[in-house]
CSV table of C-alpha atoms in Angstrom, one decimal:
chain,number,residue,atom,x,y,z
N,8,MET,CA,0.0,0.0,0.0
N,9,LYS,CA,2.8,2.4,0.8
N,10,LYS,CA,4.6,1.8,-2.5
N,11,THR,CA,1.3,2.4,-4.3
N,12,THR,CA,0.8,5.7,-2.5
N,13,ILE,CA,4.4,6.8,-3.3
N,14,SER,CA,3.8,5.9,-7.0
N,15,HIS,CA,0.6,7.9,-7.1
N,16,CYS,CA,2.5,10.8,-5.5
N,17,TYR,CA,5.2,10.7,-8.2
N,18,ILE,CA,2.7,10.5,-10.9
N,19,THR,CA,0.8,13.5,-9.4
N,20,ILE,CA,4.0,15.6,-9.1
N,21,PHE,CA,5.0,14.6,-12.7
N,22,ALA,CA,1.6,15.6,-14.0
N,23,PHE,CA,1.8,18.9,-12.1
N,24,PHE,CA,5.1,19.8,-13.8
N,25,ILE,CA,3.8,18.8,-17.2
N,26,LEU,CA,0.8,21.0,-16.6
N,27,VAL,CA,2.9,23.9,-15.5
N,28,GLY,CA,5.2,23.4,-18.5
N,29,LEU,CA,2.3,23.3,-20.9
N,30,THR,CA,0.8,26.4,-19.2
N,31,ASN,CA,4.0,28.3,-19.5
N,32,SER,CA,4.4,27.1,-23.1
N,33,CYS,CA,0.9,28.3,-23.9
N,34,ARG,CA,1.6,31.6,-22.2
N,35,GLN,CA,4.8,31.9,-24.2
N,36,SER,CA,3.1,30.9,-27.4
N,37,SER,CA,0.3,33.4,-26.7
N,38,LEU,CA,2.9,36.1,-25.9
N,39,GLN,CA,4.8,35.4,-29.1
N,40,LYS,CA,1.5,35.5,-31.0
N,41,GLU,CA,0.7,38.9,-29.5
N,42,ILE,CA,4.1,40.2,-30.4
N,43,VAL,CA,3.8,38.9,-34.0
N,44,GLU,CA,0.2,40.4,-34.3
N,45,GLU,CA,1.5,43.7,-32.9
N,46,GLU,CA,4.3,43.7,-35.4
N,47,VAL,CA,1.9,43.0,-38.3
N,48,PHE,CA,-0.4,45.7,-37.0
N,49,GLN,CA,2.4,48.2,-36.8
N,50,GLU,CA,3.5,47.3,-40.4
N,51,ASP,CA,0.0,47.7,-41.7
N,52,THR,CA,-0.2,51.2,-40.3
N,53,ARG,CA,2.9,52.5,-42.1
N,54,ARG,CA,2.2,55.1,-44.8
N,55,PHE,CA,3.6,54.7,-48.3
N,56,LEU,CA,3.8,57.1,-51.2
N,57,PHE,CA,5.5,56.4,-54.5
N,58,GLY,CA,6.5,53.1,-52.9
N,59,ILE,CA,8.4,55.0,-50.1
N,60,CYS,CA,7.6,54.8,-46.4
N,61,ILE,CA,6.9,58.4,-45.4
N,62,ASP,CA,6.2,58.0,-41.7
N,63,SER,CA,9.2,60.2,-40.8
N,64,LEU,CA,9.2,62.4,-44.0
N,65,ASP,CA,7.3,65.5,-44.9
N,66,LEU,CA,5.8,65.8,-48.4
N,67,GLU,CA,5.9,69.1,-50.4
N,68,GLU,CA,4.4,69.6,-53.8
N,69,TYR,CA,5.6,72.1,-56.4
N,70,LYS,CA,4.7,73.2,-59.9
N,71,ILE,CA,7.3,73.7,-62.6
N,72,LYS,CA,7.3,77.3,-63.6
N,73,PRO,CA,7.8,78.7,-67.1
N,74,GLY,CA,11.4,78.8,-68.0
N,75,GLU,CA,12.6,76.5,-65.3
N,76,ASN,CA,14.9,73.6,-66.1
N,77,LEU,CA,16.4,70.9,-63.9
N,78,SER,CA,19.4,73.0,-62.7
N,79,VAL,CA,17.0,75.9,-61.7
N,80,ILE,CA,14.7,73.4,-59.9
N,81,PHE,CA,17.5,71.7,-58.0
N,82,SER,CA,19.1,75.0,-57.0
N,83,SER,CA,15.7,76.2,-55.7
N,84,LEU,CA,15.7,73.1,-53.5
N,85,GLY,CA,19.0,74.2,-51.9
N,86,PHE,CA,21.6,72.2,-53.8
N,87,ASN,CA,24.9,73.7,-54.8
N,88,GLY,CA,26.6,73.4,-58.2
N,89,VAL,CA,28.5,70.2,-57.4
N,90,GLU,CA,25.5,68.5,-56.0
N,91,ILE,CA,23.3,69.6,-58.9
N,92,ASP,CA,25.9,68.1,-61.4
N,93,ARG,CA,25.9,64.8,-59.5
N,94,ILE,CA,22.1,64.6,-59.4
N,95,CYS,CA,21.8,65.4,-63.1
N,96,ARG,CA,24.3,62.8,-64.0
N,97,ALA,CA,22.8,60.1,-61.8
N,98,SER,CA,19.2,60.7,-63.1
N,99,ALA,CA,20.1,61.2,-66.8
N,100,ASN,CA,19.0,57.7,-67.9
N,101,HIS,CA,15.5,58.2,-66.3
N,102,LEU,CA,14.7,61.9,-66.3
N,103,ASP,CA,14.1,63.4,-69.8
N,104,PRO,CA,14.6,67.2,-69.7
N,105,LYS,CA,12.1,67.5,-72.5
N,106,LYS,CA,9.4,66.4,-70.1
N,107,ILE,CA,10.2,69.3,-67.7
N,108,ILE,CA,7.1,71.2,-68.8
N,109,ALA,CA,5.6,74.3,-67.1
N,110,GLY,CA,2.6,73.4,-65.0
N,111,LYS,CA,3.6,69.8,-64.3
N,112,PRO,CA,4.0,68.8,-60.6
N,113,TYR,CA,7.0,67.5,-58.8
N,114,PHE,CA,7.4,66.6,-55.1
N,115,THR,CA,10.0,66.4,-52.4
N,116,LEU,CA,10.2,64.2,-49.3
N,117,ARG,CA,12.2,65.8,-46.6
N,118,THR,CA,13.2,64.8,-43.1
N,119,SER,CA,11.2,66.3,-40.2
N,120,ASP,CA,14.4,67.8,-38.5
N,121,THR,CA,15.1,71.4,-37.6
N,122,LEU,CA,17.3,71.5,-40.7
N,123,PRO,CA,15.3,69.3,-43.1
N,124,LEU,CA,17.2,67.3,-45.7
N,125,VAL,CA,15.8,66.3,-49.1
N,126,HIS,CA,15.7,62.5,-49.2
N,127,TYR,CA,13.7,62.1,-52.4
N,128,ILE,CA,12.7,64.2,-55.4
N,129,ILE,CA,9.8,62.9,-57.5
N,130,PHE,CA,8.9,64.1,-61.1
N,131,GLU,CA,5.7,63.2,-62.8
N,132,ASN,CA,5.9,62.0,-66.4
N,133,THR,CA,2.3,60.9,-66.5
N,134,PRO,CA,-0.4,60.3,-63.9
N,135,THR,CA,1.0,56.8,-63.5
N,136,ASP,CA,4.7,57.1,-64.3
N,137,PHE,CA,7.1,58.9,-62.0
N,138,VAL,CA,10.9,59.4,-61.9
N,139,ILE,CA,12.3,59.1,-58.3
N,140,ILE,CA,15.7,60.6,-57.4
N,141,ASP,CA,16.8,58.9,-54.2
N,142,LEU,CA,19.2,61.0,-52.0
N,143,ALA,CA,18.4,59.2,-48.7
N,144,ILE,CA,22.0,57.8,-48.3
N,145,PRO,CA,24.5,60.6,-47.8
N,146,ASP,CA,26.8,61.3,-50.8
N,147,SER,CA,24.8,58.8,-52.9
N,148,VAL,CA,22.4,59.4,-55.7
N,149,ARG,CA,20.3,56.9,-57.6
N,150,SER,CA,17.2,57.3,-59.8
N,151,TYR,CA,14.5,54.9,-61.0
N,152,HIS,CA,11.0,54.7,-62.4
N,153,PHE,CA,7.9,54.1,-60.3
N,154,GLU,CA,4.6,53.0,-61.8
N,155,LYS,CA,1.4,53.7,-59.9
N,156,GLU,CA,-1.1,50.8,-59.8
N,157,ILE,CA,-4.1,51.2,-62.0
N,158,ILE,CA,-7.5,49.4,-61.6
N,159,ARG,CA,-10.4,49.0,-63.9
N,160,LYS,CA,-14.0,49.5,-62.8
N,161,GLN,CA,-17.1,48.7,-64.9
N,162,LEU,CA,-19.6,51.5,-65.1
N,163,PHE,CA,-23.1,51.7,-66.5
N,164,THR,CA,-24.7,54.7,-68.2
N,165,GLU,CA,-28.0,55.1,-70.0
N,166,GLY,CA,-29.9,58.1,-71.3
N,167,VAL,CA,-32.4,59.6,-73.7
N,168,ILE,CA,-31.2,62.1,-76.3
N,169,THR,CA,-32.8,65.5,-76.5
N,170,SER,CA,-30.2,67.2,-78.6
N,171,SER,CA,-27.1,65.1,-79.1
N,172,LEU,CA,-25.4,62.0,-77.7
N,173,TRP,CA,-22.5,64.2,-76.5
N,174,ASN,CA,-24.9,66.5,-74.5
N,175,ALA,CA,-26.9,63.5,-73.1
N,176,ILE,CA,-23.7,62.0,-71.7
N,177,VAL,CA,-22.1,65.2,-70.4
N,178,SER,CA,-25.4,66.5,-68.8
N,179,ASP,CA,-25.5,63.3,-66.8
N,180,GLY,CA,-21.9,63.9,-65.5
N,181,GLY,CA,-20.4,61.3,-67.9
N,182,ASP,CA,-17.1,61.4,-69.8
N,183,PRO,CA,-17.6,63.0,-73.2
N,184,MET,CA,-15.1,60.5,-74.6
N,185,LEU,CA,-17.8,57.9,-74.1
N,186,ALA,CA,-19.7,59.5,-77.0
N,187,LEU,CA,-16.7,59.1,-79.3
N,188,LYS,CA,-16.3,55.5,-78.2
N,189,LEU,CA,-19.9,54.8,-79.1
N,190,SER,CA,-19.7,56.6,-82.4
N,191,ASP,CA,-16.7,54.5,-83.3
N,192,ILE,CA,-18.5,51.3,-82.6
N,193,TYR,CA,-21.7,52.3,-84.4
N,194,ALA,CA,-20.0,54.2,-87.2
N,195,TRP,CA,-21.4,51.8,-89.8
N,196,GLN,CA,-25.0,51.8,-88.5
N,197,ILE,CA,-25.8,55.3,-87.2
N,198,ASP,CA,-25.0,58.8,-88.4
N,199,PHE,CA,-24.6,60.5,-85.0
N,200,PHE,CA,-25.1,63.9,-86.5
N,201,ASP,CA,-28.6,62.7,-87.5
N,202,VAL,CA,-29.7,61.3,-84.2
N,203,LYS,CA,-33.3,62.0,-83.4
N,204,GLU,CA,-35.0,63.3,-80.2
N,205,ASN,CA,-35.9,60.4,-78.0
N,206,ASP,CA,-33.2,58.2,-79.4
N,207,ALA,CA,-31.8,56.3,-76.3
N,208,PHE,CA,-28.8,54.3,-75.2
N,209,LYS,CA,-27.5,51.9,-72.6
N,210,VAL,CA,-23.8,51.1,-72.3
N,211,MET,CA,-21.4,49.2,-70.0
N,212,TYR,CA,-17.8,50.3,-70.1
N,213,ASP,CA,-14.5,50.0,-68.2
N,214,VAL,CA,-12.8,53.0,-66.8
N,215,VAL,CA,-9.1,52.9,-65.7
N,216,TYR,CA,-8.4,54.6,-62.4
N,217,VAL,CA,-5.3,55.6,-60.6
N,218,ASP,CA,-5.2,56.0,-56.8
N,219,ASP,CA,-8.6,54.2,-56.9
N,220,THR,CA,-10.5,57.5,-57.4
N,221,ILE,CA,-8.9,59.4,-60.2
N,222,PRO,CA,-10.3,58.3,-63.7
N,223,LEU,CA,-7.7,58.2,-66.4
N,224,TYR,CA,-9.5,57.0,-69.5
N,225,ILE,CA,-12.3,54.8,-70.8
N,226,ASP,CA,-10.7,51.4,-71.6
N,227,GLN,CA,-13.4,49.6,-73.6
N,228,ILE,CA,-17.1,49.2,-74.2
N,229,ASN,CA,-18.4,45.9,-72.6
N,230,GLY,CA,-21.8,46.0,-74.2
N,231,ALA,CA,-24.3,48.5,-75.5
N,232,VAL,CA,-27.7,49.0,-77.2
N,233,PHE,CA,-28.5,52.2,-79.1
N,234,THR,CA,-32.2,52.9,-80.0
N,235,HIS,CA,-32.3,55.0,-83.2
N,236,GLN,CA,-35.6,55.9,-84.9
N,237,GLY,CA,-37.3,53.0,-83.0
N,238,VAL,CA,-34.7,50.4,-84.0
N,239,ASP,CA,-32.4,48.7,-81.4
N,240,PHE,CA,-28.8,48.4,-82.5
N,241,HIS,CA,-26.9,46.0,-80.1
N,242,ALA,CA,-23.2,45.9,-79.7
N,243,ILE,CA,-21.9,42.6,-78.2
N,244,PRO,CA,-18.1,42.4,-77.7
N,245,PHE,CA,-16.6,39.1,-78.7
N,246,MET,CA,-12.9,38.1,-78.9
N,247,GLN,CA,-11.7,35.8,-81.7
N,248,ASP,CA,-8.2,35.3,-83.0
N,249,SER,CA,-7.0,37.8,-80.3
N,250,VAL,CA,-9.1,40.6,-81.8
N,251,MET,CA,-12.0,42.2,-80.0
N,252,GLU,CA,-14.9,43.0,-82.3
N,253,TYR,CA,-18.6,44.0,-81.8
N,254,PHE,CA,-21.5,42.0,-83.3
N,255,ASP,CA,-25.3,42.3,-83.5
N,256,MET,CA,-27.9,39.9,-82.1
N,257,GLU,CA,-27.4,37.5,-85.1
N,258,GLY,CA,-23.6,37.4,-84.8
N,259,ASN,CA,-23.0,39.8,-87.7
N,260,SER,CA,-20.1,42.2,-87.3
N,261,LEU,CA,-20.9,45.8,-86.8
N,262,ARG,CA,-17.8,46.7,-88.7
N,263,LYS,CA,-18.6,47.2,-92.4
N,264,ALA,CA,-16.4,47.8,-95.4
N,265,PHE,CA,-16.9,51.6,-95.2
N,266,LEU,CA,-17.6,54.3,-92.6
N,267,LYS,CA,-20.8,56.3,-92.9
N,268,ALA,CA,-19.0,59.5,-93.4
N,269,PRO,CA,-15.4,60.7,-93.9
N,270,LEU,CA,-15.6,63.4,-91.2
N,271,ASP,CA,-16.4,63.3,-87.5
N,272,PHE,CA,-18.0,66.7,-87.3
N,273,TYR,CA,-19.8,68.3,-90.2
N,274,ARG,CA,-23.1,69.4,-91.7
N,275,ILE,CA,-24.3,68.5,-95.1
N,276,THR,CA,-24.7,71.6,-97.4
N,277,SER,CA,-25.3,69.9,-100.7
N,278,ARG,CA,-26.4,66.4,-101.7
N,279,PHE,CA,-26.0,64.1,-104.7
N,280,SER,CA,-27.8,65.6,-107.8
N,281,ASN,CA,-27.8,65.3,-111.6
N,282,SER,CA,-28.8,69.0,-111.8
N,283,ARG,CA,-27.6,71.5,-109.2
N,284,MET,CA,-27.1,75.2,-109.5
N,285,HIS,CA,-23.4,75.7,-109.1
N,286,PRO,CA,-22.7,78.3,-106.4
N,287,VAL,CA,-19.7,79.8,-108.3
N,288,LEU,CA,-20.5,79.2,-111.9
N,289,LYS,CA,-24.2,80.1,-111.5
N,290,LYS,CA,-25.4,77.5,-113.9
N,291,ARG,CA,-26.9,74.1,-113.5
N,292,ARG,CA,-24.7,71.0,-113.7
N,293,ALA,CA,-24.4,67.6,-112.1
N,294,HIS,CA,-23.0,67.3,-108.6
N,295,HIS,CA,-22.2,63.7,-108.1
N,296,GLY,CA,-21.1,64.0,-104.5
N,297,VAL,CA,-22.0,65.2,-101.0
N,298,ASP,CA,-20.7,68.5,-99.6
N,299,TYR,CA,-19.8,68.4,-95.9
N,300,ALA,CA,-19.2,71.9,-94.4
N,301,ALA,CA,-16.6,71.9,-91.7
N,302,PRO,CA,-13.9,74.3,-90.4
N,303,ILE,CA,-10.6,74.5,-92.2
N,304,GLY,CA,-8.2,71.9,-90.9
N,305,THR,CA,-10.9,69.3,-89.9
N,306,PRO,CA,-9.3,65.8,-90.4
N,307,VAL,CA,-10.7,63.9,-93.4
N,308,LYS,CA,-10.6,60.1,-93.1
N,309,SER,CA,-10.6,57.4,-95.7
N,310,ILE,CA,-13.9,55.5,-95.3
N,311,GLY,CA,-12.2,52.2,-96.0
N,312,ASP,CA,-9.0,50.3,-96.6
N,313,GLY,CA,-7.5,51.0,-100.0
N,314,VAL,CA,-4.7,52.4,-102.1
N,315,VAL,CA,-4.2,56.1,-103.1
N,316,VAL,CA,-4.4,56.2,-106.9
N,317,ALA,CA,-4.5,60.0,-107.3
N,318,LYS,CA,-3.1,62.9,-105.3
N,319,ALA,CA,-3.1,66.2,-107.2
N,320,TYR,CA,-4.4,69.8,-107.6
N,321,GLN,CA,-7.2,70.6,-109.9
N,322,GLY,CA,-7.3,74.4,-110.3
N,323,GLY,CA,-10.6,74.8,-112.1
N,324,GLY,CA,-12.6,72.4,-109.9
N,325,GLY,CA,-11.7,70.1,-107.1
N,326,GLY,CA,-8.6,71.9,-105.8
N,327,ASN,CA,-6.4,69.6,-103.7
N,328,TYR,CA,-7.9,66.1,-104.1
N,329,ILE,CA,-7.2,62.5,-103.2
N,330,LYS,CA,-8.7,59.4,-104.9
N,331,VAL,CA,-8.6,56.0,-103.0
N,332,LYS,CA,-9.3,52.7,-104.7
N,333,HIS,CA,-10.8,50.3,-102.2
N,334,ASN,CA,-11.3,47.2,-104.3
N,335,SER,CA,-12.4,46.2,-107.8
N,336,THR,CA,-15.8,47.8,-107.2
N,337,TYR,CA,-15.5,51.0,-105.1
N,338,THR,CA,-13.4,54.2,-105.4
N,339,THR,CA,-13.8,57.3,-103.3
N,340,THR,CA,-12.6,60.9,-104.0
N,341,TYR,CA,-12.0,63.7,-101.4
N,342,MET,CA,-11.9,67.3,-102.9
N,343,HIS,CA,-11.2,70.9,-101.9
N,344,LEU,CA,-8.6,69.9,-99.3
N,345,HIS,CA,-6.6,72.5,-97.4
N,346,LYS,CA,-3.6,70.1,-97.4
N,347,PHE,CA,-2.7,66.4,-97.6
N,348,ALA,CA,-1.7,64.1,-94.7
N,349,LYS,CA,2.0,64.0,-94.2
N,350,GLY,CA,3.8,61.2,-96.0
N,351,LEU,CA,0.8,60.4,-98.3
N,352,ALA,CA,1.7,59.6,-101.9
N,353,VAL,CA,0.2,57.8,-104.9
N,354,GLY,CA,0.6,54.1,-104.1
N,355,SER,CA,0.3,54.6,-100.4
N,356,HIS,CA,-1.9,52.0,-98.6
N,357,VAL,CA,-4.4,53.6,-96.2
N,358,LYS,CA,-6.5,52.0,-93.5
N,359,GLN,CA,-10.1,52.6,-92.7
N,360,GLY,CA,-10.4,55.7,-90.5
N,361,GLU,CA,-6.9,56.9,-91.4
N,362,VAL,CA,-6.5,60.7,-91.8
N,363,ILE,CA,-5.6,61.4,-95.4
N,364,GLY,CA,-6.1,65.2,-95.6
N,365,TYR,CA,-7.7,68.2,-94.0
N,366,VAL,CA,-10.8,70.3,-95.0
N,367,GLY,CA,-10.1,73.4,-97.0
N,368,SER,CA,-11.5,75.6,-99.8
N,369,SER,CA,-9.0,75.0,-102.6
N,370,GLY,CA,-10.1,75.0,-106.2
N,371,LEU,CA,-13.6,76.2,-107.3
N,372,SER,CA,-15.2,76.7,-103.8
N,373,THR,CA,-17.1,79.3,-101.9
N,374,GLY,CA,-16.0,78.2,-98.5
N,375,PRO,CA,-14.4,75.5,-96.5
N,376,HIS,CA,-16.0,72.1,-97.1
N,377,LEU,CA,-15.3,68.6,-98.3
N,378,ASP,CA,-16.7,67.4,-101.6
N,379,PHE,CA,-16.9,63.6,-101.2
N,380,ARG,CA,-17.7,61.3,-104.1
N,381,VAL,CA,-18.1,57.5,-104.5
N,382,HIS,CA,-17.8,55.5,-107.7
N,383,LYS,CA,-19.1,51.9,-108.0
N,384,ASN,CA,-17.9,50.0,-111.0
N,385,GLY,CA,-16.8,53.3,-112.5
N,386,GLN,CA,-20.3,55.0,-112.1
N,387,PRO,CA,-21.0,57.7,-109.6
N,388,ILE,CA,-23.4,56.8,-106.8
N,389,ASP,CA,-25.0,58.7,-103.9
N,390,PRO,CA,-22.7,58.2,-100.9
N,391,LEU,CA,-25.6,58.6,-98.6
N,392,LYS,CA,-27.4,55.7,-100.1
N,393,MET,CA,-24.4,53.4,-100.5
N,394,GLU,CA,-24.9,49.8,-99.3
N,395,SER,CA,-21.9,48.5,-97.3
N,396,PRO,CA,-21.3,44.7,-97.0
N,397,PRO,CA,-20.5,43.6,-93.4
N,398,SER,CA,-17.3,41.9,-92.2
N,399,LEU,CA,-17.4,38.2,-91.5
N,400,PRO,CA,-19.9,37.0,-88.9
N,401,VAL,CA,-19.0,34.8,-85.9
N,402,PRO,CA,-18.0,31.4,-87.3
N,403,GLU,CA,-20.3,28.5,-86.7
N,404,GLU,CA,-17.8,26.7,-84.5
N,405,LEU,CA,-17.8,29.7,-82.0
N,406,ARG,CA,-21.6,30.4,-82.1
N,407,GLU,CA,-22.3,28.6,-78.8
N,408,GLN,CA,-19.6,30.5,-77.1
N,409,TYR,CA,-20.8,33.8,-78.6
N,410,ASP,CA,-24.4,33.1,-77.6
N,411,SER,CA,-23.2,32.6,-74.0
N,412,VAL,CA,-21.4,35.9,-74.0
N,413,LYS,CA,-24.4,37.6,-75.6
N,414,ARG,CA,-26.8,36.3,-72.9
N,415,GLU,CA,-24.5,37.6,-70.2
N,416,VAL,CA,-24.1,41.0,-71.8
N,417,LEU,CA,-27.9,41.4,-72.3
N,418,LYS,CA,-28.5,40.4,-68.7
N,419,GLU,CA,-26.1,43.0,-67.4
N,420,LEU,CA,-27.7,45.6,-69.7
N,421,GLY,CA,-31.1,44.7,-68.2
N,422,ILE,CA,-32.5,43.6,-71.6
């Protein structure tokens, strides 16, 4: 009985020490955990700007003044001639003097001491690209690029037109560039200078932001429907062969062989006619084209891919003109130009939408305008009534995939 009692006593004492050890171990583990969590918490509260911890630094912002160059800027920050030379040499590979433009911002990060020292100088190239000059280590200078992170957000806009698409978007606080994006997508279906009151639109699009709140630009349209004169024109984005294109409900491409017009901004002053009173000659003659009035210098675009077959001056008529052969069927002519696009010559290949010249009043003309003409199989046709064949539709082997994308887009548009 005595041995048993002693054994139980040893077991009890052994268990006690194990328990104490475990308790201390748990306390130590808990303490270590608290320390780690505290370290993580402290790290999370550090403030960073341009990838630099600024907890012990003061930020100052400046604007480049007219006439200032790098030497003047560095001198104004307190650097002497030797230091300025060292800084300029060390940053030469990253800092382009041509980008030191009046009005652009630059920044310094200084120590918070009684006599503050400049540790960093930051120049903005673009809202996302910065050049950083690092002076934090005494008697050492290095420079490098810093890229701010950008994010994309999908936005939705809809509206009813009372005057123009541009005004409808801007009056609702939207980016006017959205109007240009939509006009590019629907360039083959809708003349946006002929939109009617009560035409309407719904559109989803991505906007690229920097610093999470500053919009930079509209990246792409993710889906749209434009109601024009009671007809719905859908734009479904679909990627094939690494190319994004927009299609209608049946899978036909919205991109056609020709643009609806060779100008972005214009008004029609004269239409296709076999008998028109000439404003200069004051006698009736055929006018086998469309006159688009626009300010001098307005860019003129080729309505389709093709080859320049004529570029000349016609003193008694068309003035500076360009003729583009698109295929075996269609040829277009652009007349009364102020000047031609740089580098354009007979034999040049041009792409659809490429600027080939600028509106003028050369030749027999009463004011700045473009006389635009189309020939089909050698015969003049009315450009405003020209039928344009579409690009290739979604191929049959991708139709199921396209239909899936279409359903998702229409769902997000609320259709």
